[in-house]
Amino acid sequence: MIYILGIESSCDDTAAAVTADDHILSNVIANQEVHRNFGGVVPELASRAHQQNIIPVIQTALQNANISKNQLSAIAFTRGPGLLGSLLVGISFAKSLALGLRIPIIEVDHLQAHILAHFLRDKTSTKPAPVFPFLCLTVSGGHTQITVVKSPFDFQVIGRTIDDAAGETFDKAAKIMGLPYPGGPVIDKYAKDGNPDAFRFSKPNIPGLDFSFSGLKTSILYFLRDQLKLDPDFIEKNKSDLCASIQSAIIDILLQKVKAASEKTGIREIAIAGGVSANSSLRDTLIKAQDDYNWNVFIPKLEYSTDNAAMIAITGYFKYLNNDFADFSAVPYARSSI
Ligand code: KG4
Ligand code: ZN
């Protein structure tokens, strides 16, 4: 058995997980509530909270996995992309623990890990992992891209956003409506009681497989500004319909590009990854598309959609098998390597 401790600290969640080969033994996350009142992540507060959380989170991950730290084969950590101060906490901790235990360290790209989360197995896994090559729509707070995944290490990005990410669009739309951060889960919740056809917003017209969300954001902003002039309670009175309509506009943009990518590549194995893949309507839309377009769709469990360390550990496992270890001089990076 290869035991990997995965550590994720790229943004505002401090997470640790242990895998035995491709099986998850534990998956622990400490969410940082401190950012809620600020309408976004405050980097300095995030680093401080990581400092406080990292030891208890790792201890709990080892305890829940029921293994001792001496049994670990290697420690995998997120090297980037993310907030520098946050990444430094995880990286420094990984290096010191590995030095003490005399085991190797493995650097992991956060986006690669979101995609490889599809290879995690737990007691309830029933569907086999996607077969290479498959398409992955990665939708997170900072990234929106479509990748042809040819192997655990061979990724070709064939479409990406030219401005905002899908998660950012959810978060910004929520902020315009005065809803708390992160906006994605809040919009998802209110949208359940709303009519997705109640309001129409402008759709981008970007050729090829790239995405754009800034036009949609501006159209939401101007529409609400005009409506609030007529009725100051417009948002409160129409909250569910607004959330459902905004969510539906974002999902339409995503689905249209995935359809185009599948047609262009001929690939019908379709996966989604990243925080926005937790969205209930995106998940339902993909399940429906499975029949409509004859796709084989892969949707991660909710706990492996949003940021987690199990995805870091499984990526570490693949790299361990490949003898791909990091140097102790590794420092964080801000941009993804895939
Ligand atoms: O992957 P992730 O947890 O962190 C990053 O790597 O960025 O993604 C965070 C993003 C946020 O923008 C958040 O609003 C969005 O994922 N998100 C959702 C949902 N849950 C999280 N967006 C829509 N619906 C959700 N249920
Ligand atoms: Zn993420």
XYZ file of N, CA and C in Angstrom, residues 76-208:
399
model
N 2.016 14.981 -0.225
C 1.713 15.784 -1.422
C 1.104 17.105 -0.973
N 1.483 18.179 -1.643
C 0.975 19.507 -1.255
C 0.637 20.302 -2.504
N -0.320 21.233 -2.379
C -0.649 22.127 -3.488
C 0.455 23.159 -3.610
N 1.089 23.203 -4.798
C 2.145 24.208 -4.999
C 1.561 25.484 -5.635
N 0.457 25.357 -6.338
C -0.190 26.515 -6.951
C -1.294 26.027 -7.870
N -2.062 26.887 -8.509
C -2.086 28.316 -8.259
C -2.903 28.648 -7.016
N -2.692 29.835 -6.468
C -3.440 30.230 -5.279
C -2.826 31.454 -4.640
N -3.239 31.719 -3.415
C -2.713 32.874 -2.665
C -1.353 32.497 -2.089
N -0.388 33.357 -2.304
C 0.985 33.039 -1.912
C 1.108 32.704 -0.418
N 0.574 33.570 0.431
C 0.713 33.362 1.878
C 0.018 32.082 2.333
N -1.114 31.771 1.704
C -1.858 30.558 2.053
C -1.078 29.321 1.611
N -0.580 29.353 0.374
C 0.188 28.211 -0.146
C 1.419 27.956 0.719
N 2.069 29.049 1.148
C 3.311 28.912 1.921
C 3.102 28.107 3.200
N 1.927 28.270 3.828
C 1.668 27.547 5.074
C 1.676 26.038 4.799
N 0.941 25.617 3.764
C 0.866 24.189 3.439
C 2.209 23.632 2.979
N 2.889 24.389 2.125
C 4.166 23.926 1.565
C 5.214 23.791 2.677
N 5.300 24.809 3.539
C 6.313 24.778 4.596
C 6.033 23.625 5.550
N 4.735 23.426 5.855
C 4.404 22.339 6.772
C 4.746 20.990 6.139
N 4.417 20.831 4.862
C 4.698 19.563 4.162
C 6.200 19.278 4.179
N 6.992 20.309 3.891
C 8.449 20.108 3.849
C 8.986 19.712 5.225
N 8.557 20.429 6.273
C 9.132 20.119 7.589
C 8.723 18.734 8.065
N 7.454 18.388 7.855
C 7.014 17.063 8.308
C 7.750 15.962 7.526
N 7.903 16.178 6.222
C 8.579 15.164 5.393
C 10.055 15.037 5.778
N 10.678 16.159 6.100
C 12.089 16.110 6.521
C 12.216 15.297 7.811
N 11.284 15.571 8.744
C 11.301 14.855 10.030
C 11.078 13.362 9.839
N 10.201 13.018 8.905
C 9.864 11.598 8.700
C 10.799 10.927 7.679
N 11.654 11.716 7.051
C 12.582 11.236 6.008
C 11.836 10.566 4.857
N 10.784 11.257 4.398
C 10.027 10.746 3.241
C 9.977 11.842 2.170
N 9.692 11.464 0.912
C 9.688 12.469 -0.153
C 8.451 13.369 -0.136
N 8.576 14.505 -0.812
C 7.423 15.401 -1.010
C 7.052 15.412 -2.496
N 5.778 15.693 -2.745
C 5.269 15.700 -4.126
C 4.491 16.997 -4.323
N 4.849 17.765 -5.344
C 4.110 19.012 -5.597
C 2.937 18.727 -6.528
N 1.820 19.409 -6.261
C 0.598 19.143 -7.026
C 0.029 20.460 -7.534
N -0.399 20.439 -8.785
C -1.107 21.582 -9.365
C -2.591 21.442 -8.994
N -3.155 22.516 -8.434
C -4.525 22.488 -7.921
C -5.551 22.108 -9.007
N -5.338 22.593 -10.229
C -6.313 22.310 -11.300
C -6.214 20.865 -11.780
N -4.982 20.380 -11.888
C -4.783 18.970 -12.246
C -5.473 18.091 -11.197
N -5.352 18.507 -9.926
C -5.946 17.726 -8.838
C -7.473 17.718 -8.919
N -8.088 18.882 -9.258
C -9.554 18.896 -9.391
C -9.973 17.835 -10.412
N -9.212 17.726 -11.508
C -9.566 16.773 -12.569
C -9.327 15.331 -12.103
N -8.190 15.093 -11.465
C -7.864 13.710 -11.068
C -8.701 13.229 -9.876
N -9.470 14.139 -9.262
C -10.401 13.734 -8.197
C -11.344 12.635 -8.702
N -11.532 12.567 -10.019
C -12.411 11.528 -10.583
C -11.854 10.115 -10.377
N -10.588 10.001 -9.986
C -9.987 8.672 -9.821
C -9.984 8.219 -8.371
N -10.526 9.067 -7.480
C -10.617 8.688 -6.061
C -11.672 7.600 -5.886
N -11.360 6.632 -5.067
C -12.330 5.567 -4.765
C -12.658 5.608 -3.269
N -13.923 5.429 -2.931
C -14.251 5.210 -1.524
C -15.217 4.034 -1.429
N -15.681 3.757 -0.209
C -16.491 2.541 -0.007
C -17.748 2.541 -0.867
N -18.237 3.750 -1.206
C -19.507 3.802 -1.936
C -19.324 4.020 -3.442
N -18.073 4.038 -3.925
C -17.864 4.262 -5.374
C -18.458 3.105 -6.162
N -19.259 3.444 -7.152
C -19.851 2.392 -7.983
C -19.419 2.544 -9.439
N -19.455 3.807 -9.931
C -19.129 4.030 -11.339
C -17.608 3.995 -11.536
N -17.132 3.268 -12.555
C -15.691 3.295 -12.806
C -15.214 4.692 -13.198
N -13.909 4.935 -13.078
C -13.347 6.248 -13.428
C -13.458 6.471 -14.934
N -13.388 7.735 -15.394
C -13.453 7.997 -16.843
C -12.302 7.326 -17.595
N -12.580 7.003 -18.853
C -11.561 6.362 -19.694
C -10.862 7.451 -20.510
N -9.524 7.373 -20.606
C -8.769 8.365 -21.402
C -8.986 8.114 -22.897
N -9.034 9.116 -23.742
C -9.064 10.530 -23.397
C -10.488 10.957 -23.044
N -10.608 11.820 -22.020
C -11.933 12.363 -21.726
C -11.847 13.884 -21.680
N -13.029 14.520 -21.777
C -13.073 15.980 -21.691
C -13.419 16.355 -20.264
N -12.747 17.355 -19.719
C -13.129 17.835 -18.389
C -13.409 19.327 -18.431
N -14.599 19.692 -17.962
C -14.942 21.097 -17.769
C -14.569 21.442 -16.329
N -13.510 22.236 -16.163
C -13.090 22.619 -14.811
C -13.616 24.019 -14.527
N -14.477 24.107 -13.516
C -15.128 25.386 -13.197
C -14.931 25.688 -11.721
N -14.044 26.647 -11.439
C -13.778 26.966 -10.033
C -13.883 28.470 -9.841
N -13.411 28.947 -8.684
C -13.493 30.377 -8.409
C -12.573 31.179 -9.321
N -11.453 30.604 -9.709
C -10.471 31.350 -10.492
C -10.301 30.848 -11.917
N -10.872 29.691 -12.258
C -10.621 29.088 -13.574
C -11.891 28.547 -14.208
N -11.924 28.628 -15.538
C -12.974 27.962 -16.310
C -12.286 27.464 -17.560
N -12.171 26.159 -17.691
C -11.497 25.652 -18.886
C -11.991 24.266 -19.279
N -11.822 23.969 -20.565
C -12.129 22.621 -21.052
C -10.801 21.983 -21.441
N -10.578 20.790 -20.894
C -9.296 20.121 -21.103
C -9.533 18.749 -21.717
N -8.683 18.381 -22.677
C -8.659 16.986 -23.131
C -7.658 16.289 -22.209
N -8.148 15.310 -21.442
C -7.284 14.619 -20.491
C -6.868 13.296 -21.132
N -5.592 13.210 -21.505
C -5.128 12.039 -22.245
C -4.526 10.993 -21.327
N -4.026 11.426 -20.193
C -3.490 10.525 -19.164
C -3.434 11.358 -17.888
N -3.054 10.766 -16.729
C -2.986 11.599 -15.515
C -2.006 12.763 -15.655
N -1.111 12.697 -16.636
C -0.080 13.738 -16.766
C -0.128 14.483 -18.097
N -1.032 14.090 -18.972
C -1.066 14.698 -20.294
C -2.395 15.426 -20.492
N -2.330 16.763 -20.372
C -3.533 17.598 -20.431
C -3.396 18.589 -21.571
N -4.463 18.742 -22.339
C -4.446 19.776 -23.377
C -5.656 20.684 -23.156
N -5.383 21.925 -22.807
C -6.482 22.873 -22.590
C -6.943 23.374 -23.957
N -8.237 23.137 -24.286
C -8.722 23.524 -25.619
C -9.685 24.716 -25.552
N -10.040 25.133 -24.336
C -10.894 26.322 -24.198
C -10.723 26.895 -22.807
N -10.719 28.219 -22.708
C -10.571 28.845 -21.386
C -11.292 30.187 -21.393
N -11.521 30.732 -20.210
C -12.214 32.023 -20.167
C -11.264 33.146 -20.552
N -11.816 34.110 -21.271
C -10.983 35.252 -21.657
C -11.145 36.385 -20.634
N -12.061 36.232 -19.674
C -12.192 37.264 -18.629
C -12.473 36.599 -17.284
N -13.717 36.657 -16.804
C -14.020 36.093 -15.478
C -14.198 34.581 -15.542
N -14.029 33.927 -14.387
C -14.323 32.494 -14.277
C -15.801 32.314 -13.916
N -16.316 31.094 -14.122
C -17.735 30.835 -13.828
C -18.032 31.073 -12.337
N -17.141 30.588 -11.460
C -17.350 30.761 -10.012
C -17.342 32.226 -9.624
N -16.428 32.964 -10.248
C -16.330 34.396 -10.000
C -17.635 35.093 -10.408
N -18.236 34.619 -11.506
C -19.477 35.209 -11.991
C -20.603 34.962 -10.995
N -20.684 33.738 -10.461
C -21.663 33.457 -9.397
C -21.411 34.401 -8.216
N -20.138 34.514 -7.812
C -19.810 35.303 -6.612
C -20.108 36.788 -6.826
N -19.769 37.299 -8.036
C -19.996 38.722 -8.300
C -21.488 39.018 -8.415
N -22.246 38.111 -9.067
C -23.692 38.320 -9.197
C -24.326 38.358 -7.804
N -23.853 37.463 -6.928
C -24.394 37.436 -5.569
C -24.079 38.742 -4.850
N -22.877 39.234 -5.065
C -22.460 40.476 -4.399
C -23.333 41.653 -4.861
N -23.609 41.695 -6.180
C -24.467 42.768 -6.719
C -25.846 42.706 -6.051
N -26.299 41.480 -5.763
C -27.633 41.327 -5.152
C -27.586 41.465 -3.635
N -26.394 41.698 -3.089
C -26.278 41.859 -1.633
C -26.284 40.534 -0.889
N -25.978 39.438 -1.590
C -25.953 38.117 -0.940
C -24.524 37.829 -0.441
N -24.380 36.951 0.572
C -23.053 36.730 1.160
C -22.099 35.941 0.264
N -20.799 35.982 0.609
C -19.750 35.240 -0.085
C -19.564 33.878 0.590
N -19.279 32.785 -0.111
C -19.264 32.670 -1.567
C -20.676 32.588 -2.136
N -20.883 33.263 -3.261
C -22.221 33.424 -3.803
C -22.780 32.185 -4.477
N -21.901 31.317 -5.001
C -22.371 30.147 -5.749
C -23.393 29.305 -4.995
N -23.040 28.832 -3.787
C -23.987 27.983 -3.064
C -25.271 28.723 -2.685
N -25.183 30.049 -2.453
C -26.369 30.827 -2.062
C -27.315 30.955 -3.259
N -26.749 31.263 -4.424
C -27.572 31.370 -5.641
C -28.214 30.014 -5.945
N -27.437 28.951 -5.800
C -27.931 27.582 -6.016
C -29.162 27.335 -5.129
N -29.062 27.762 -3.870
C -30.148 27.514 -2.908
C -31.417 28.279 -3.297
N -31.298 29.604 -3.533
C -32.493 30.401 -3.883
C -33.059 29.995 -5.245
N -32.179 29.572 -6.161
C -32.621 29.238 -7.519
C -33.603 28.064 -7.520
N -33.515 27.234 -6.488
C -34.389 26.039 -6.442
C -35.864 26.428 -6.449
N -36.199 27.628 -5.896
C -37.600 28.068 -5.847
C -37.922 29.082 -6.940
N -37.010 29.277 -7.888
C -37.228 30.343 -8.869
C -37.492 29.823 -10.274
N -37.885 30.770 -11.142
C -38.155 30.449 -12.545
C -36.938 30.867 -13.394
N -36.259 29.900 -14.018
C -35.050 30.236 -14.780
C -35.327 31.085 -16.016
N -36.618 31.144 -16.440
C -36.947 31.941 -17.629
C -37.508 33.319 -17.268
N -37.513 33.654 -15.982
C -38.137 34.917 -15.555
C -37.436 36.128 -16.156
N -36.121 36.124 -16.180
C -35.355 37.267 -16.716
C -34.326 36.772 -17.728
N -34.100 37.596 -18.758
C -33.110 37.209 -19.776
C -31.927 38.172 -19.719
N -30.742 37.615 -19.757
C -29.528 38.440 -19.756
C -28.758 38.173 -21.043
N -27.882 39.134 -21.388
C -27.189 38.991 -22.679
C -26.193 37.829 -22.631
N -26.114 37.119 -23.763
C -25.219 35.955 -23.865
C -23.982 36.344 -24.667
N -22.829 35.802 -24.337
C -21.625 36.149 -25.106
C -21.649 35.505 -26.485
N -20.881 36.084 -27.385
C -20.791 35.509 -28.718
C -19.313 35.335 -29.057
N -18.683 34.388 -28.377
C -17.241 34.172 -28.543
C -17.053 32.935 -29.414
N -16.377 33.076 -30.548
C -16.208 31.901 -31.404
C -15.282 30.874 -30.754
N -15.356 29.642 -31.228
C -14.446 28.609 -30.719
C -14.859 28.113 -29.341
